[in-house]
């Protein structure tokens, strides 16, 4: 996939991974539209423009239409937006569940529904989705998040096969734990207690760009996380046992939020 002088709509561009991704894409010569609910407040570098978009809105499809009416030369969409909350299911507010479903799963589906036929008709285009290792491995404390990310992975797989006879590229990248402001301190403490490796947003952004330029369909980041993804798909009981051993530590953080 060529990036230079092609216009991409970046969703989640104001987050930790998104900001690093914006810089990495601009360095490759891409032209960016950075979506935000308040684009007028964004301070963007040369080569990037802000557009108004609320991924949780009921009229998301109409907002997407307004963007394509104004910017008909959009070549691809990169969906890196997401919401999560570390909490036991019984302590997860309904509003948090609804928000994660809307942003993490519903919005990627509506984005693809809007752009895929346009890209197919135009003869080319790309849909890039940023998932998570938790889209392949269910993890305690992230039940709603895992559900949405499992759904996203399944959606991109089905969409890729549905569009296999077109020129539309569908890319799925699954980072492991990443050091962003979206993670509260309790999650950082949990990762330290469990010895989980944490990637920088810059490293994740570079890997996403690499997947795009190399036309990779799927990319799972991190070792041994990639191995665990395979094992969980074939022998999930082994992962059950490993997480059961960690459950007392995880539950302590879930209940108290302190180390």
CSV table of C-alpha atoms in Angstrom, one decimal:
chain,number,residue,atom,x,y,z
A,1,UNK,CA,0.0,0.0,0.0
A,2,UNK,CA,1.4,3.4,-1.0
A,3,UNK,CA,0.9,6.1,1.6
A,4,UNK,CA,2.5,9.1,0.0
A,5,UNK,CA,0.1,11.8,-1.3
A,6,UNK,CA,-2.9,9.6,-0.4
A,7,UNK,CA,-5.6,10.9,2.0
A,8,UNK,CA,-6.5,8.9,5.0
A,9,UNK,CA,-9.2,9.5,7.6
A,10,UNK,CA,-7.7,8.8,11.0
A,11,UNK,CA,-10.1,7.8,13.8
A,12,UNK,CA,-8.7,8.0,17.3
A,13,UNK,CA,-6.0,10.4,16.2
A,14,UNK,CA,-6.1,12.4,19.5
A,15,UNK,CA,-5.3,9.3,21.6
A,16,UNK,CA,-1.8,7.9,22.6
A,17,UNK,CA,-1.5,5.5,19.7
A,18,UNK,CA,-3.4,7.9,17.4
A,19,UNK,CA,-1.0,10.8,17.9
A,20,UNK,CA,2.0,8.7,17.3
A,21,UNK,CA,0.3,7.2,14.3
A,22,UNK,CA,-0.4,10.6,12.9
A,23,UNK,CA,3.3,11.5,13.0
A,24,UNK,CA,4.3,8.2,11.5
A,25,UNK,CA,1.9,8.6,8.6
A,26,UNK,CA,2.8,12.2,7.9
A,27,UNK,CA,6.5,11.1,7.8
A,28,UNK,CA,5.5,8.7,5.1
A,29,UNK,CA,4.0,11.5,3.1
A,30,UNK,CA,0.3,10.7,3.7
A,31,UNK,CA,-2.4,13.4,3.9
A,32,UNK,CA,-4.6,13.1,7.0
A,33,UNK,CA,-8.1,14.0,8.1
A,34,UNK,CA,-8.1,13.6,11.9
A,35,UNK,CA,-11.6,13.0,13.3
A,36,UNK,CA,-12.7,14.6,16.5
A,37,UNK,CA,-15.9,15.7,18.2
A,38,UNK,CA,-14.3,19.1,18.6
A,39,UNK,CA,-11.9,19.5,15.6
A,40,UNK,CA,-11.7,23.3,16.1
A,41,UNK,CA,-9.7,22.6,19.3
A,42,UNK,CA,-7.1,20.5,17.6
A,43,UNK,CA,-3.6,21.8,17.0
A,44,UNK,CA,-2.5,19.8,13.9
A,45,UNK,CA,0.8,19.7,12.0
A,46,UNK,CA,1.1,20.5,8.3
A,47,UNK,CA,-0.5,17.8,6.2
A,48,UNK,CA,-3.3,17.1,8.7
A,49,UNK,CA,-6.8,18.7,8.9
A,50,UNK,CA,-9.5,18.2,11.5
A,51,UNK,CA,-13.0,16.9,10.7
A,52,UNK,CA,-16.0,16.6,13.0
A,53,UNK,CA,-17.1,13.1,13.9
A,54,UNK,CA,-18.6,11.4,16.9
A,55,UNK,CA,-18.2,7.7,16.7
A,56,UNK,CA,-20.8,7.0,19.4
A,57,UNK,CA,-23.5,9.1,17.7
A,58,UNK,CA,-26.7,7.6,16.5
A,59,UNK,CA,-26.3,9.5,13.2
A,60,UNK,CA,-22.7,8.3,12.6
A,61,UNK,CA,-23.6,7.2,9.0
A,62,UNK,CA,-24.9,10.7,8.2
A,63,UNK,CA,-21.7,12.3,9.7
A,64,UNK,CA,-19.6,10.0,7.5
A,65,UNK,CA,-21.6,11.0,4.5
A,66,UNK,CA,-20.9,14.7,5.2
A,67,UNK,CA,-17.2,14.0,5.4
A,68,UNK,CA,-17.0,12.1,2.1
A,69,UNK,CA,-19.1,14.9,0.5
A,70,UNK,CA,-16.4,17.4,1.5
A,71,UNK,CA,-13.4,15.1,1.0
A,72,UNK,CA,-14.2,12.7,-1.9
A,73,UNK,CA,-10.6,11.8,-2.4
A,74,UNK,CA,-10.3,9.8,0.8
A,75,UNK,CA,-8.2,6.7,0.0
A,76,UNK,CA,-8.4,4.9,3.3
A,77,UNK,CA,-9.7,4.9,6.8
A,78,UNK,CA,-7.6,3.9,9.9
A,79,UNK,CA,-9.8,3.1,12.9
A,80,UNK,CA,-7.6,3.4,16.0
A,81,UNK,CA,-10.3,4.7,18.4
A,82,UNK,CA,-11.3,2.7,21.4
A,83,UNK,CA,-12.7,2.7,24.9
A,84,UNK,CA,-12.1,0.3,27.8
A,85,UNK,CA,-12.6,0.0,31.5
A,86,UNK,CA,-10.8,-2.3,33.9
A,87,UNK,CA,-13.5,-3.6,36.2
A,88,UNK,CA,-15.3,-6.8,37.2
A,89,UNK,CA,-18.5,-7.2,35.1
A,90,UNK,CA,-20.8,-6.7,38.1
A,91,UNK,CA,-19.0,-3.3,38.7
A,92,UNK,CA,-19.1,-2.2,35.1
A,93,UNK,CA,-21.8,0.5,34.5
A,94,UNK,CA,-24.2,-0.1,31.7
A,95,UNK,CA,-23.1,3.2,30.2
A,96,UNK,CA,-19.5,1.9,30.0
A,97,UNK,CA,-20.7,-1.3,28.2
A,98,UNK,CA,-22.8,0.7,25.8
A,99,UNK,CA,-19.9,3.1,25.1
A,100,UNK,CA,-17.5,0.3,24.4
A,101,UNK,CA,-20.0,-1.5,22.1
A,102,UNK,CA,-20.6,1.8,20.2
A,103,UNK,CA,-17.1,2.9,19.7
A,104,UNK,CA,-15.2,-0.4,19.6
A,105,UNK,CA,-17.6,-2.4,17.5
A,106,UNK,CA,-20.5,-0.5,16.1
A,107,UNK,CA,-18.5,2.3,14.7
A,108,UNK,CA,-16.0,0.1,12.8
A,109,UNK,CA,-18.9,-1.7,11.2
A,110,UNK,CA,-20.6,1.5,10.1
A,111,UNK,CA,-17.3,3.0,8.8
A,112,UNK,CA,-16.7,-0.1,6.7
A,113,UNK,CA,-20.3,-0.1,5.5
A,114,UNK,CA,-19.9,3.4,4.3
A,115,UNK,CA,-16.5,3.3,2.7
A,116,UNK,CA,-16.1,-0.3,1.4
A,117,UNK,CA,-18.6,0.1,-1.5
A,118,UNK,CA,-17.1,3.5,-2.4
A,119,UNK,CA,-13.6,2.1,-2.4
A,120,UNK,CA,-14.7,-0.9,-4.5
A,121,UNK,CA,-16.4,1.3,-7.0
A,122,UNK,CA,-13.3,3.6,-7.2
A,123,UNK,CA,-11.0,0.7,-7.8
A,124,UNK,CA,-8.9,0.9,-4.7
A,125,UNK,CA,-8.9,1.8,-1.0
A,126,UNK,CA,-7.9,0.5,2.4
A,127,UNK,CA,-9.7,-0.2,5.7
A,128,UNK,CA,-7.3,-0.5,8.7
A,129,UNK,CA,-8.5,-1.6,12.1
A,130,UNK,CA,-6.5,-1.5,15.3
A,131,UNK,CA,-7.6,-4.3,17.6
A,132,UNK,CA,-6.0,-5.9,20.6
A,133,UNK,CA,-4.4,-9.1,21.9
A,134,UNK,CA,-7.6,-9.1,24.1
A,135,UNK,CA,-9.5,-9.7,20.8
A,136,UNK,CA,-8.0,-13.2,20.9
A,137,UNK,CA,-7.5,-13.9,24.6
A,138,UNK,CA,-10.3,-13.3,27.1
A,139,UNK,CA,-8.8,-11.5,30.2
A,140,UNK,CA,-10.4,-11.0,33.6
A,141,UNK,CA,-11.5,-7.5,34.3
A,142,UNK,CA,-11.9,-6.7,30.6
A,143,UNK,CA,-15.1,-8.7,29.8
A,144,UNK,CA,-16.8,-6.0,27.8
A,145,UNK,CA,-13.6,-4.8,26.1
A,146,UNK,CA,-12.7,-8.4,25.1
A,147,UNK,CA,-16.2,-8.9,23.8
A,148,UNK,CA,-15.9,-5.9,21.5
A,149,UNK,CA,-12.4,-6.7,20.4
A,150,UNK,CA,-13.3,-10.3,19.7
A,151,UNK,CA,-16.1,-9.0,17.7
A,152,UNK,CA,-13.9,-6.6,15.8
A,153,UNK,CA,-11.5,-9.4,14.9
A,154,UNK,CA,-14.3,-11.6,13.6
A,155,UNK,CA,-15.8,-8.6,11.7
A,156,UNK,CA,-12.6,-7.8,9.9
A,157,UNK,CA,-12.0,-11.4,9.1
A,158,UNK,CA,-15.5,-11.8,7.6
A,159,UNK,CA,-15.2,-8.4,5.8
A,160,UNK,CA,-11.8,-9.3,4.3
A,161,UNK,CA,-13.3,-12.5,2.8
A,162,UNK,CA,-16.4,-10.7,1.7
A,163,UNK,CA,-14.3,-8.2,-0.2
A,164,UNK,CA,-11.8,-10.7,-1.5
A,165,UNK,CA,-12.8,-10.3,-5.1
A,166,UNK,CA,-12.4,-6.5,-4.9
A,167,UNK,CA,-9.3,-4.2,-4.7
A,168,UNK,CA,-10.3,-3.1,-1.1
A,169,UNK,CA,-7.6,-3.9,1.4
A,170,UNK,CA,-8.7,-4.9,5.0
A,171,UNK,CA,-5.9,-4.8,7.6
A,172,UNK,CA,-6.2,-5.9,11.2
A,173,UNK,CA,-3.4,-5.0,13.7
A,174,UNK,CA,-3.5,-6.3,17.3
A,175,UNK,CA,-1.2,-4.5,19.7
A,176,UNK,CA,-0.4,-5.9,23.2
A,177,UNK,CA,-0.4,-3.7,26.3
A,178,UNK,CA,0.5,-0.1,25.3
A,179,UNK,CA,1.6,2.8,27.5
A,180,UNK,CA,-1.2,5.3,26.9
A,181,UNK,CA,-3.3,7.6,29.0
A,182,UNK,CA,-6.3,5.4,28.5
A,183,UNK,CA,-4.8,3.0,31.0
A,184,UNK,CA,-5.4,4.1,34.7
A,185,UNK,CA,-2.6,3.7,37.2
A,186,UNK,CA,-4.1,0.5,38.6
A,187,UNK,CA,-3.7,-1.2,35.1
A,188,UNK,CA,0.0,0.0,35.0
A,189,UNK,CA,0.5,-1.5,38.4
A,190,UNK,CA,-1.2,-4.8,37.4
A,191,UNK,CA,1.1,-5.1,34.3
A,192,UNK,CA,4.1,-4.5,36.5
A,193,UNK,CA,2.9,-7.1,39.1
A,194,UNK,CA,2.3,-9.7,36.3
A,195,UNK,CA,5.5,-8.9,34.5
A,196,UNK,CA,3.6,-8.0,31.3
A,197,UNK,CA,5.7,-6.2,28.6
A,198,UNK,CA,4.3,-2.8,27.6
A,199,UNK,CA,5.0,-1.2,24.2
A,200,UNK,CA,5.3,2.5,23.6
A,201,UNK,CA,2.7,4.2,21.3
A,202,UNK,CA,5.5,5.0,18.9
A,203,UNK,CA,6.4,1.4,18.5
A,204,UNK,CA,2.8,0.4,17.9
A,205,UNK,CA,2.4,3.2,15.4
A,206,UNK,CA,5.5,2.1,13.4
A,207,UNK,CA,4.2,-1.4,13.4
A,208,UNK,CA,0.8,-0.3,12.0
A,209,UNK,CA,2.5,1.7,9.3
A,210,UNK,CA,4.7,-1.3,8.5
A,211,UNK,CA,1.7,-3.6,8.2
A,212,UNK,CA,0.1,-1.1,5.8
A,213,UNK,CA,3.1,-0.6,3.5
A,214,UNK,CA,3.7,-4.4,3.4
A,215,UNK,CA,0.1,-5.2,2.7
A,216,UNK,CA,-0.2,-7.5,5.7
A,217,UNK,CA,-3.8,-8.7,6.3
A,218,UNK,CA,-3.2,-9.5,10.0
A,219,UNK,CA,-0.6,-8.5,12.4
A,220,UNK,CA,-0.3,-9.6,16.1
A,221,UNK,CA,2.3,-7.7,18.1
A,222,UNK,CA,4.5,-8.9,20.9
A,223,UNK,CA,6.2,-12.1,22.2
A,224,UNK,CA,5.0,-14.3,23.9
A,225,UNK,CA,1.6,-12.7,23.3
A,226,UNK,CA,1.5,-14.0,19.7
A,227,UNK,CA,2.3,-17.5,21.0
A,228,UNK,CA,-0.5,-17.2,23.6
A,229,UNK,CA,-3.0,-16.2,20.8
A,230,UNK,CA,-2.2,-19.4,18.9
A,231,UNK,CA,-2.3,-21.6,22.1
A,232,UNK,CA,-5.6,-20.0,23.1
A,233,UNK,CA,-7.1,-20.9,19.7
A,234,UNK,CA,-6.0,-24.5,19.8
A,235,UNK,CA,-5.7,-25.4,23.5
A,236,UNK,CA,-7.6,-22.8,25.5
A,237,UNK,CA,-7.4,-24.9,28.7
A,238,UNK,CA,-3.7,-24.2,28.9
A,239,UNK,CA,-4.4,-20.4,29.0
A,240,UNK,CA,-7.2,-21.0,31.4
A,241,UNK,CA,-4.7,-22.6,33.8
A,242,UNK,CA,-2.2,-19.9,33.4
A,243,UNK,CA,-4.7,-17.1,34.1
A,244,UNK,CA,-6.2,-19.1,37.0
A,245,UNK,CA,-2.8,-18.9,38.7
A,246,UNK,CA,-2.7,-15.1,38.1
A,247,UNK,CA,-6.3,-14.6,39.2
A,248,UNK,CA,-5.6,-13.8,42.9
A,249,UNK,CA,-3.3,-11.0,41.8
A,250,UNK,CA,-5.8,-9.8,39.2
A,251,UNK,CA,-8.7,-9.9,41.6
A,252,UNK,CA,-6.7,-7.9,44.2
A,253,UNK,CA,-6.3,-5.1,41.7
A,254,UNK,CA,-9.9,-5.4,40.6
A,255,UNK,CA,-11.2,-5.1,44.2
A,256,UNK,CA,-8.7,-2.6,45.7
A,257,UNK,CA,-7.0,-0.8,42.8
A,258,UNK,CA,-3.7,-0.7,44.8
A,259,UNK,CA,-0.5,-2.8,44.7
